[in-house]
PDB file of C-alpha atoms and ligand atoms in Angstrom:
ATOM      1  CA  MET I   1       8.345   8.831 -13.440  1.00 84.00           C
ATOM      2  CA  ARG I   2       9.079   5.091 -13.557  1.00 96.00           C
ATOM      3  CA  LYS I   3       8.359   3.532 -16.948  1.00 97.00           C
ATOM      4  CA  LYS I   4       6.129   0.516 -16.503  1.00 98.00           C
ATOM      5  CA  ILE I   5       7.656  -2.807 -17.485  1.00 98.00           C
ATOM      6  CA  LEU I   6       5.467  -5.704 -18.619  1.00 98.00           C
ATOM      7  CA  ALA I   7       7.253  -9.011 -18.926  1.00 98.00           C
ATOM      8  CA  ALA I   8       6.075 -12.361 -20.264  1.00 98.00           C
ATOM      9  CA  ASN I   9       7.630 -15.250 -18.352  1.00 98.00           C
ATOM     10  CA  TRP I  10       6.926 -18.226 -20.592  1.00 98.00           C
ATOM     11  CA  LYS I  11       8.485 -20.678 -18.127  1.00 98.00           C
ATOM     12  CA  MET I  12       9.094 -24.067 -19.833  1.00 98.00           C
ATOM     13  CA  ASN I  13       6.756 -23.490 -22.765  1.00 98.00           C
ATOM     14  CA  LEU I  14       7.030 -22.950 -26.543  1.00 98.00           C
ATOM     15  CA  THR I  15       9.662 -24.211 -28.975  1.00 98.00           C
ATOM     16  CA  HIS I  16      11.724 -21.755 -30.986  1.00 98.00           C
ATOM     17  CA  SER I  17       9.420 -22.040 -33.991  1.00 98.00           C
ATOM     18  CA  GLU I  18       6.317 -21.575 -31.838  1.00 98.00           C
ATOM     19  CA  ALA I  19       8.079 -18.518 -30.402  1.00 98.00           C
ATOM     20  CA  GLU I  20       8.518 -17.077 -33.894  1.00 97.00           C
ATOM     21  CA  SER I  21       4.846 -17.409 -34.748  1.00 98.00           C
ATOM     22  CA  TYR I  22       3.924 -16.020 -31.322  1.00 98.00           C
ATOM     23  CA  LEU I  23       6.029 -12.929 -32.019  1.00 98.00           C
ATOM     24  CA  GLU I  24       4.468 -12.412 -35.432  1.00 97.00           C
ATOM     25  CA  THR I  25       0.966 -12.498 -34.001  1.00 98.00           C
ATOM     26  CA  PHE I  26       1.948 -10.393 -31.008  1.00 98.00           C
ATOM     27  CA  LEU I  27       3.589  -7.629 -33.052  1.00 97.00           C
ATOM     28  CA  SER I  28       0.726  -7.351 -35.513  1.00 97.00           C
ATOM     29  CA  GLU I  29      -1.746  -7.255 -32.620  1.00 97.00           C
ATOM     30  CA  ILE I  30       0.085  -4.711 -30.467  1.00 97.00           C
ATOM     31  CA  GLY I  31       1.119  -2.193 -33.159  1.00 94.00           C
ATOM     32  CA  GLN I  32       3.172   0.668 -31.752  1.00 91.00           C
ATOM     33  CA  VAL I  33       3.963   0.959 -28.044  1.00 94.00           C
ATOM     34  CA  ASN I  34       5.472   4.127 -26.593  1.00 90.00           C
ATOM     35  CA  ASP I  35       4.761   4.418 -22.923  1.00 94.00           C
ATOM     36  CA  VAL I  36       5.631   1.015 -21.486  1.00 97.00           C
ATOM     37  CA  GLU I  37       8.566  -1.344 -21.841  1.00 97.00           C
ATOM     38  CA  ILE I  38       7.877  -4.919 -22.906  1.00 98.00           C
ATOM     39  CA  VAL I  39      10.057  -7.941 -22.237  1.00 98.00           C
ATOM     40  CA  ILE I  40       9.553 -11.469 -23.526  1.00 98.00           C
ATOM     41  CA  ILE I  41      11.327 -14.109 -21.467  1.00 98.00           C
ATOM     42  CA  PRO I  42      11.314 -17.444 -23.306  1.00 98.00           C
ATOM     43  CA  PRO I  43      13.213 -20.664 -22.560  1.00 98.00           C
ATOM     44  CA  PHE I  44      16.912 -20.424 -23.539  1.00 98.00           C
ATOM     45  CA  THR I  45      16.325 -22.334 -26.782  1.00 98.00           C
ATOM     46  CA  ALA I  46      14.045 -19.636 -28.205  1.00 98.00           C
ATOM     47  CA  ILE I  47      16.248 -16.671 -27.291  1.00 98.00           C
ATOM     48  CA  PRO I  48      18.280 -16.400 -30.540  1.00 98.00           C
ATOM     49  CA  ALA I  49      15.172 -16.611 -32.763  1.00 97.00           C
ATOM     50  CA  LEU I  50      13.346 -13.960 -30.738  1.00 98.00           C
ATOM     51  CA  VAL I  51      16.352 -11.656 -30.538  1.00 97.00           C
ATOM     52  CA  SER I  52      16.805 -11.647 -34.296  1.00 96.00           C
ATOM     53  CA  ALA I  53      13.070 -11.334 -35.018  1.00 94.00           C
ATOM     54  CA  SER I  54      12.718  -8.358 -32.659  1.00 93.00           C
ATOM     55  CA  GLU I  55      15.895  -6.460 -33.623  1.00 91.00           C
ATOM     56  CA  LYS I  56      14.013  -3.512 -35.054  1.00 92.00           C
ATOM     57  CA  VAL I  57      11.321  -3.336 -32.392  1.00 95.00           C
ATOM     58  CA  ALA I  58      12.446  -0.567 -30.041  1.00 93.00           C
ATOM     59  CA  PHE I  59       9.865  -1.203 -27.293  1.00 95.00           C
ATOM     60  CA  LEU I  60      10.645  -4.893 -26.931  1.00 97.00           C
ATOM     61  CA  ARG I  61      13.491  -6.622 -25.088  1.00 97.00           C
ATOM     62  CA  ILE I  62      14.290 -10.288 -24.697  1.00 98.00           C
ATOM     63  CA  GLY I  63      15.129 -11.787 -21.311  1.00 98.00           C
ATOM     64  CA  ALA I  64      16.243 -15.087 -19.811  1.00 98.00           C
ATOM     65  CA  GLN I  65      14.671 -17.092 -16.978  1.00 98.00           C
ATOM     66  CA  ASN I  66      17.819 -18.090 -15.121  1.00 98.00           C
ATOM     67  CA  MET I  67      21.619 -18.147 -15.248  1.00 98.00           C
ATOM     68  CA  HIS I  68      24.621 -19.491 -13.360  1.00 98.00           C
ATOM     69  CA  TRP I  69      26.754 -17.094 -11.340  1.00 98.00           C
ATOM     70  CA  GLU I  70      30.128 -18.225 -12.722  1.00 98.00           C
ATOM     71  CA  LYS I  71      31.358 -16.932 -16.089  1.00 97.00           C
ATOM     72  CA  ASN I  72      32.271 -20.407 -17.376  1.00 97.00           C
ATOM     73  CA  GLY I  73      33.585 -23.753 -16.165  1.00 98.00           C
ATOM     74  CA  ALA I  74      32.584 -27.308 -15.377  1.00 98.00           C
ATOM     75  CA  PHE I  75      28.892 -26.711 -14.642  1.00 98.00           C
ATOM     76  CA  THR I  76      27.074 -29.146 -16.917  1.00 98.00           C
ATOM     77  CA  GLY I  77      23.705 -27.873 -18.035  1.00 98.00           C
ATOM     78  CA  GLU I  78      24.239 -24.272 -16.973  1.00 98.00           C
ATOM     79  CA  VAL I  79      24.374 -20.979 -18.882  1.00 98.00           C
ATOM     80  CA  SER I  80      26.313 -17.880 -17.789  1.00 98.00           C
ATOM     81  CA  ALA I  81      25.503 -14.168 -17.795  1.00 98.00           C
ATOM     82  CA  THR I  82      28.282 -13.565 -20.336  1.00 98.00           C
ATOM     83  CA  MET I  83      26.676 -16.052 -22.732  1.00 98.00           C
ATOM     84  CA  LEU I  84      23.298 -14.372 -22.389  1.00 98.00           C
ATOM     85  CA  ARG I  85      24.797 -10.925 -22.869  1.00 98.00           C
ATOM     86  CA  ALA I  86      26.498 -12.152 -26.044  1.00 97.00           C
ATOM     87  CA  LEU I  87      23.012 -12.945 -27.393  1.00 97.00           C
ATOM     88  CA  TYR I  88      21.885  -9.367 -26.624  1.00 96.00           C
ATOM     89  CA  VAL I  89      19.720 -10.498 -23.756  1.00 98.00           C
ATOM     90  CA  LYS I  90      18.896  -7.526 -21.533  1.00 97.00           C
ATOM     91  CA  TYR I  91      17.026  -8.916 -18.515  1.00 98.00           C
ATOM     92  CA  VAL I  92      17.340 -12.080 -16.472  1.00 98.00           C
ATOM     93  CA  ILE I  93      14.873 -13.398 -13.894  1.00 98.00           C
ATOM     94  CA  ILE I  94      16.649 -14.328 -10.692  1.00 98.00           C
ATOM     95  CA  GLY I  95      15.228 -16.173  -7.706  1.00 98.00           C
ATOM     96  CA  HIS I  96      11.832 -17.026  -9.156  1.00 98.00           C
ATOM     97  CA  SER I  97       9.859 -18.942  -6.521  1.00 98.00           C
ATOM     98  CA  GLU I  98       9.818 -22.006  -8.786  1.00 98.00           C
ATOM     99  CA  ARG I  99      13.631 -21.988  -8.754  1.00 98.00           C
ATOM    100  CA  ARG I 100      13.684 -21.448  -5.008  1.00 98.00           C
ATOM    101  CA  MET I 101      11.152 -24.217  -4.324  1.00 97.00           C
ATOM    102  CA  LEU I 102      11.893 -26.810  -7.013  1.00 98.00           C
ATOM    103  CA  PHE I 103      15.621 -26.303  -7.531  1.00 97.00           C
ATOM    104  CA  GLY I 104      16.768 -25.393  -4.041  1.00 97.00           C
ATOM    105  CA  GLU I 105      17.908 -21.837  -4.745  1.00 98.00           C
ATOM    106  CA  THR I 106      18.818 -20.093  -1.524  1.00 98.00           C
ATOM    107  CA  ASP I 107      19.090 -16.369  -0.872  1.00 98.00           C
ATOM    108  CA  GLU I 108      22.852 -16.769  -1.081  1.00 98.00           C
ATOM    109  CA  ILE I 109      22.684 -18.293  -4.560  1.00 98.00           C
ATOM    110  CA  VAL I 110      20.235 -15.602  -5.591  1.00 98.00           C
ATOM    111  CA  ASN I 111      22.697 -12.962  -4.397  1.00 98.00           C
ATOM    112  CA  ARG I 112      25.593 -14.473  -6.342  1.00 98.00           C
ATOM    113  CA  LYS I 113      23.470 -14.506  -9.468  1.00 98.00           C
ATOM    114  CA  VAL I 114      22.340 -10.903  -8.999  1.00 98.00           C
ATOM    115  CA  ARG I 115      25.933  -9.701  -8.676  1.00 98.00           C
ATOM    116  CA  SER I 116      27.148 -11.794 -11.584  1.00 98.00           C
ATOM    117  CA  ALA I 117      24.318 -10.486 -13.809  1.00 98.00           C
ATOM    118  CA  LEU I 118      25.195  -6.890 -12.914  1.00 98.00           C
ATOM    119  CA  ASP I 119      28.887  -7.515 -13.617  1.00 98.00           C
ATOM    120  CA  ALA I 120      28.000  -8.799 -17.083  1.00 98.00           C
ATOM    121  CA  GLY I 121      25.709  -5.846 -17.852  1.00 98.00           C
ATOM    122  CA  LEU I 122      22.445  -7.745 -17.497  1.00 98.00           C
ATOM    123  CA  ARG I 123      19.498  -6.326 -15.593  1.00 98.00           C
ATOM    124  CA  PRO I 124      18.288  -8.709 -12.898  1.00 98.00           C
ATOM    125  CA  ILE I 125      14.585  -9.112 -12.234  1.00 98.00           C
ATOM    126  CA  LEU I 126      14.865 -10.134  -8.603  1.00 98.00           C
ATOM    127  CA  CYS I 127      11.822 -12.135  -7.495  1.00 98.00           C
ATOM    128  CA  VAL I 128      10.612 -12.022  -3.912  1.00 98.00           C
ATOM    129  CA  GLY I 129       7.396 -13.179  -2.295  1.00 98.00           C
ATOM    130  CA  GLU I 130       5.913 -15.100   0.593  1.00 98.00           C
ATOM    131  CA  SER I 131       4.232 -18.509   0.702  1.00 96.00           C
ATOM    132  CA  LEU I 132       0.639 -18.935   1.835  1.00 95.00           C
ATOM    133  CA  HIS I 133       1.818 -20.303   5.150  1.00 96.00           C
ATOM    134  CA  GLU I 134       4.063 -17.286   5.685  1.00 96.00           C
ATOM    135  CA  ARG I 135       1.207 -14.937   4.839  1.00 95.00           C
ATOM    136  CA  ASP I 136      -1.176 -16.726   7.210  1.00 94.00           C
ATOM    137  CA  SER I 137       1.381 -16.523   9.995  1.00 96.00           C
ATOM    138  CA  GLY I 138       1.847 -12.782   9.497  1.00 96.00           C
ATOM    139  CA  GLU I 139       5.411 -13.059   8.215  1.00 97.00           C
ATOM    140  CA  VAL I 140       5.084 -11.228   4.898  1.00 98.00           C
ATOM    141  CA  GLU I 141       7.299  -8.279   5.790  1.00 98.00           C
ATOM    142  CA  GLU I 142       9.889 -10.419   7.498  1.00 98.00           C
ATOM    143  CA  VAL I 143      10.170 -12.693   4.443  1.00 98.00           C
ATOM    144  CA  LEU I 144      10.353  -9.793   1.995  1.00 98.00           C
ATOM    145  CA  ARG I 145      12.943  -8.008   4.120  1.00 98.00           C
ATOM    146  CA  ARG I 146      15.115 -11.125   4.291  1.00 98.00           C
ATOM    147  CA  GLN I 147      14.869 -11.890   0.575  1.00 98.00           C
ATOM    148  CA  LEU I 148      15.657  -8.295  -0.362  1.00 98.00           C
ATOM    149  CA  ARG I 149      18.503  -7.769   2.069  1.00 98.00           C
ATOM    150  CA  LYS I 150      20.196 -11.068   1.290  1.00 98.00           C
ATOM    151  CA  GLY I 151      19.454 -10.917  -2.424  1.00 98.00           C
ATOM    152  CA  LEU I 152      20.976  -7.451  -2.660  1.00 98.00           C
ATOM    153  CA  GLU I 153      23.948  -7.947  -0.351  1.00 98.00           C
ATOM    154  CA  ASN I 154      27.029  -6.087  -1.620  1.00 97.00           C
ATOM    155  CA  VAL I 155      25.035  -4.412  -4.364  1.00 97.00           C
ATOM    156  CA  VAL I 156      25.961  -0.725  -4.476  1.00 95.00           C
ATOM    157  CA  GLU I 157      23.566   2.163  -4.870  1.00 95.00           C
ATOM    158  CA  LYS I 158      24.620   2.994  -8.427  1.00 93.00           C
ATOM    159  CA  ASP I 159      23.645  -0.515  -9.542  1.00 95.00           C
ATOM    160  CA  LEU I 160      20.212  -0.370  -7.966  1.00 96.00           C
ATOM    161  CA  SER I 161      18.764   1.456 -10.988  1.00 93.00           C
ATOM    162  CA  GLU I 162      19.651  -1.594 -13.108  1.00 97.00           C
ATOM    163  CA  ILE I 163      17.532  -3.861 -10.933  1.00 98.00           C
ATOM    164  CA  VAL I 164      13.846  -4.620 -11.244  1.00 98.00           C
ATOM    165  CA  VAL I 165      12.143  -6.237  -8.263  1.00 98.00           C
ATOM    166  CA  ALA I 166       9.222  -8.577  -8.887  1.00 98.00           C
ATOM    167  CA  TYR I 167       6.827  -9.162  -6.000  1.00 98.00           C
ATOM    168  CA  GLU I 168       5.300 -12.578  -6.616  1.00 98.00           C
ATOM    169  CA  PRO I 169       3.361 -14.043  -3.701  1.00 98.00           C
ATOM    170  CA  CYS I 170       3.665 -17.826  -4.167  1.00 97.00           C
ATOM    171  CA  TRP I 171      -0.015 -18.415  -3.431  1.00 96.00           C
ATOM    172  CA  ALA I 172      -0.985 -16.244  -6.402  1.00 96.00           C
ATOM    173  CA  ILE I 173       1.240 -17.951  -8.967  1.00 95.00           C
ATOM    174  CA  GLY I 174      -0.652 -20.126 -11.423  1.00 93.00           C
ATOM    175  CA  THR I 175      -3.600 -20.366  -9.035  1.00 94.00           C
ATOM    176  CA  GLY I 176      -5.981 -17.899 -10.667  1.00 92.00           C
ATOM    177  CA  ARG I 177      -6.094 -16.112  -7.325  1.00 92.00           C
ATOM    178  CA  SER I 178      -4.295 -12.806  -7.780  1.00 93.00           C
ATOM    179  CA  ALA I 179      -3.435 -10.579  -4.835  1.00 94.00           C
ATOM    180  CA  THR I 180      -5.978  -7.765  -4.672  1.00 97.00           C
ATOM    181  CA  PRO I 181      -4.652  -4.363  -5.749  1.00 97.00           C
ATOM    182  CA  VAL I 182      -4.664  -3.311  -2.089  1.00 98.00           C
ATOM    183  CA  GLU I 183      -2.789  -6.419  -0.890  1.00 97.00           C
ATOM    184  CA  ALA I 184      -0.240  -6.059  -3.670  1.00 98.00           C
ATOM    185  CA  GLU I 185       0.233  -2.329  -3.082  1.00 98.00           C
ATOM    186  CA  GLN I 186       0.868  -2.954   0.613  1.00 98.00           C
ATOM    187  CA  SER I 187       3.753  -5.289  -0.189  1.00 98.00           C
ATOM    188  CA  HIS I 188       5.094  -3.047  -2.929  1.00 98.00           C
ATOM    189  CA  ALA I 189       5.102  -0.047  -0.593  1.00 98.00           C
ATOM    190  CA  PHE I 190       6.898  -2.134   2.003  1.00 98.00           C
ATOM    191  CA  ILE I 191       9.508  -3.238  -0.559  1.00 98.00           C
ATOM    192  CA  ARG I 192      10.128   0.374  -1.558  1.00 98.00           C
ATOM    193  CA  SER I 193      10.470   1.498   2.029  1.00 98.00           C
ATOM    194  CA  ASP I 194      12.922  -1.297   2.743  1.00 98.00           C
ATOM    195  CA  LEU I 195      14.940  -0.380  -0.366  1.00 98.00           C
ATOM    196  CA  SER I 196      14.893   3.182   0.863  1.00 98.00           C
ATOM    197  CA  GLU I 197      16.384   2.130   4.199  1.00 97.00           C
ATOM    198  CA  LEU I 198      19.069   0.207   2.342  1.00 97.00           C
ATOM    199  CA  PHE I 199      19.943   2.604  -0.462  1.00 97.00           C
ATOM    200  CA  GLY I 200      18.299   5.938   0.327  1.00 97.00           C
ATOM    201  CA  ALA I 201      14.998   7.385  -0.811  1.00 97.00           C
ATOM    202  CA  THR I 202      16.155   8.728  -4.182  1.00 96.00           C
ATOM    203  CA  ALA I 203      17.582   5.421  -5.372  1.00 97.00           C
ATOM    204  CA  ALA I 204      14.596   3.464  -4.014  1.00 97.00           C
ATOM    205  CA  ASP I 205      12.203   5.786  -5.774  1.00 97.00           C
ATOM    206  CA  ARG I 206      13.684   4.889  -9.156  1.00 97.00           C
ATOM    207  CA  VAL I 207      13.373   1.120  -8.770  1.00 98.00           C
ATOM    208  CA  ARG I 208      10.608  -0.526 -10.723  1.00 98.00           C
ATOM    209  CA  ILE I 209       8.627  -3.087  -8.764  1.00 98.00           C
ATOM    210  CA  GLN I 210       6.575  -5.538 -10.822  1.00 98.00           C
ATOM    211  CA  TYR I 211       3.657  -7.551  -9.540  1.00 98.00           C
ATOM    212  CA  GLY I 212       3.363 -11.204 -10.571  1.00 98.00           C
ATOM    213  CA  GLY I 213       0.751 -13.853  -9.808  1.00 97.00           C
ATOM    214  CA  SER I 214      -2.361 -14.561 -11.898  1.00 96.00           C
ATOM    215  CA  VAL I 215      -2.213 -11.281 -13.808  1.00 98.00           C
ATOM    216  CA  LYS I 216      -4.709 -11.300 -16.665  1.00 97.00           C
ATOM    217  CA  PRO I 217      -6.434  -8.748 -18.889  1.00 98.00           C
ATOM    218  CA  GLU I 218      -9.322  -8.513 -16.395  1.00 97.00           C
ATOM    219  CA  ASN I 219      -7.260  -7.485 -13.369  1.00 97.00           C
ATOM    220  CA  ALA I 220      -4.261  -5.761 -14.957  1.00 98.00           C
ATOM    221  CA  GLU I 221      -5.567  -2.204 -15.011  1.00 98.00           C
ATOM    222  CA  ASP I 222      -6.552  -2.040 -11.338  1.00 98.00           C
ATOM    223  CA  LEU I 223      -3.211  -3.509 -10.306  1.00 98.00           C
ATOM    224  CA  MET I 224      -1.266  -1.118 -12.554  1.00 98.00           C
ATOM    225  CA  ARG I 225      -3.068   1.889 -11.090  1.00 98.00           C
ATOM    226  CA  GLN I 226      -1.461   1.353  -7.685  1.00 98.00           C
ATOM    227  CA  LYS I 227       1.181   3.889  -6.756  1.00 97.00           C
ATOM    228  CA  ASN I 228       4.021   1.441  -6.202  1.00 98.00           C
ATOM    229  CA  ILE I 229       3.171  -1.115  -8.896  1.00 98.00           C
ATOM    230  CA  ASP I 230       5.389  -0.425 -11.899  1.00 98.00           C
ATOM    231  CA  GLY I 231       4.537  -3.322 -14.148  1.00 98.00           C
ATOM    232  CA  ALA I 232       3.822  -7.019 -14.175  1.00 98.00           C
ATOM    233  CA  LEU I 233       5.552 -10.345 -14.593  1.00 98.00           C
ATOM    234  CA  ILE I 234       3.035 -12.556 -16.318  1.00 98.00           C
ATOM    235  CA  GLY I 235       3.102 -16.333 -16.603  1.00 98.00           C
ATOM    236  CA  GLY I 236       0.097 -18.263 -17.941  1.00 98.00           C
ATOM    237  CA  ALA I 237      -1.744 -15.324 -19.509  1.00 98.00           C
ATOM    238  CA  SER I 238       1.344 -14.330 -21.501  1.00 98.00           C
ATOM    239  CA  LEU I 239       1.429 -17.608 -23.434  1.00 98.00           C
ATOM    240  CA  ASP I 240      -1.311 -16.364 -25.723  1.00 98.00           C
ATOM    241  CA  PRO I 241       0.001 -13.361 -27.708  1.00 98.00           C
ATOM    242  CA  ARG I 242      -3.444 -11.775 -27.849  1.00 98.00           C
ATOM    243  CA  SER I 243      -3.975 -11.985 -24.128  1.00 98.00           C
ATOM    244  CA  PHE I 244      -0.471 -10.569 -23.476  1.00 98.00           C
ATOM    245  CA  ALA I 245      -1.323  -7.677 -25.827  1.00 98.00           C
ATOM    246  CA  ARG I 246      -4.595  -7.053 -23.959  1.00 98.00           C
ATOM    247  CA  ILE I 247      -2.729  -6.902 -20.651  1.00 98.00           C
ATOM    248  CA  ILE I 248      -0.393  -4.292 -22.139  1.00 98.00           C
ATOM    249  CA  TRP I 249      -3.340  -2.207 -23.300  1.00 97.00           C
ATOM    250  CA  ARG I 250      -4.810  -2.325 -19.798  1.00 97.00           C
ATOM    251  CA  ALA I 251      -1.472  -1.164 -18.413  1.00 97.00           C
ATOM    252  CA  GLU I 252      -1.430   1.706 -20.887  1.00 96.00           C
ATOM    253  CA  ALA I 253      -5.017   2.562 -19.904  1.00 96.00           C
ATOM    254  CA  ALA I 254      -3.879   2.767 -16.280  1.00 96.00           C
ATOM    255  CA  LEU I 255      -1.478   5.550 -17.253  1.00 94.00           C
ATOM    256  CA  ALA I 256      -4.285   7.750 -18.559  1.00 87.00           C
TER     257      ALA I 256
HETATM  258  P1  13P Y   1       1.061 -16.805 -13.479  1.00 93.35           P
HETATM  259  O1  13P Y   1       0.839 -15.501 -14.203  1.00 93.35           O
HETATM  260  O2  13P Y   1       0.811 -18.008 -14.351  1.00 93.35           O
HETATM  261  O3  13P Y   1       0.341 -16.835 -12.179  1.00 93.35           O
HETATM  262  O4  13P Y   1       2.636 -16.867 -13.143  1.00 93.35           O
HETATM  263  C1  13P Y   1       3.248 -15.796 -12.522  1.00 93.35           C
HETATM  264  C2  13P Y   1       4.708 -15.977 -12.562  1.00 93.35           C
HETATM  265  O5  13P Y   1       5.254 -16.863 -11.931  1.00 93.35           O
HETATM  266  C3  13P Y   1       5.497 -15.062 -13.411  1.00 93.35           C
HETATM  267  O6  13P Y   1       6.847 -15.175 -13.169  1.00 93.35           O
END
């Protein structure tokens, strides 16, 4: 049984003090959580405050939104996996479509980052997903296959269990137009079958595949009920602690 993983990707929002008040509200709202794993992924500047404020909260992990693939060196403005690990960060988003589109990240860069994260003991959340144009031209599977195969090049089977894949169709991100549960499940099933070709069925079966793109309290439960959807990566709706908590409750309801 794959434990569902619900992650809040705050993107470039909230200062460290806003993050602290967010966490206070969120924790008092959510109470105890047993059956799902929760990750909050703030900007770098809020990581230390959130890590120390959530030390005693067993169900909550803190993640990062990006990293450089080198351990250190002359890379002005960058942060390495080792530095994140030293802050007790557990997860790192790699290859988000905003990084691919706005910052020129290629599949090769994504692959370097994935391997560097694994080497440092961080769990990559590898983002894949097609654009609207690619969907309209019937290229969804081809795009997903390429992003997975290149993103996971030279990753060995024993490391696969450390990786979370996030399926985020670009046309659903920040648009209010989520993929339907059926559309999302189709892509998730494809991703699992491709992972199975690459790493074998047993390893592929253990990988958690999150859905991301306009997830909100209203659509979370139906999405989470799909066989191959093992959680969500939530942008806009995670910026309000109460709405993030409601999404988690819907995910828990989907387990019943
Ligand atoms: P939205 O939930 O705002 O559509 O963003 C999704 C996303 O990009 C999460 O990484």
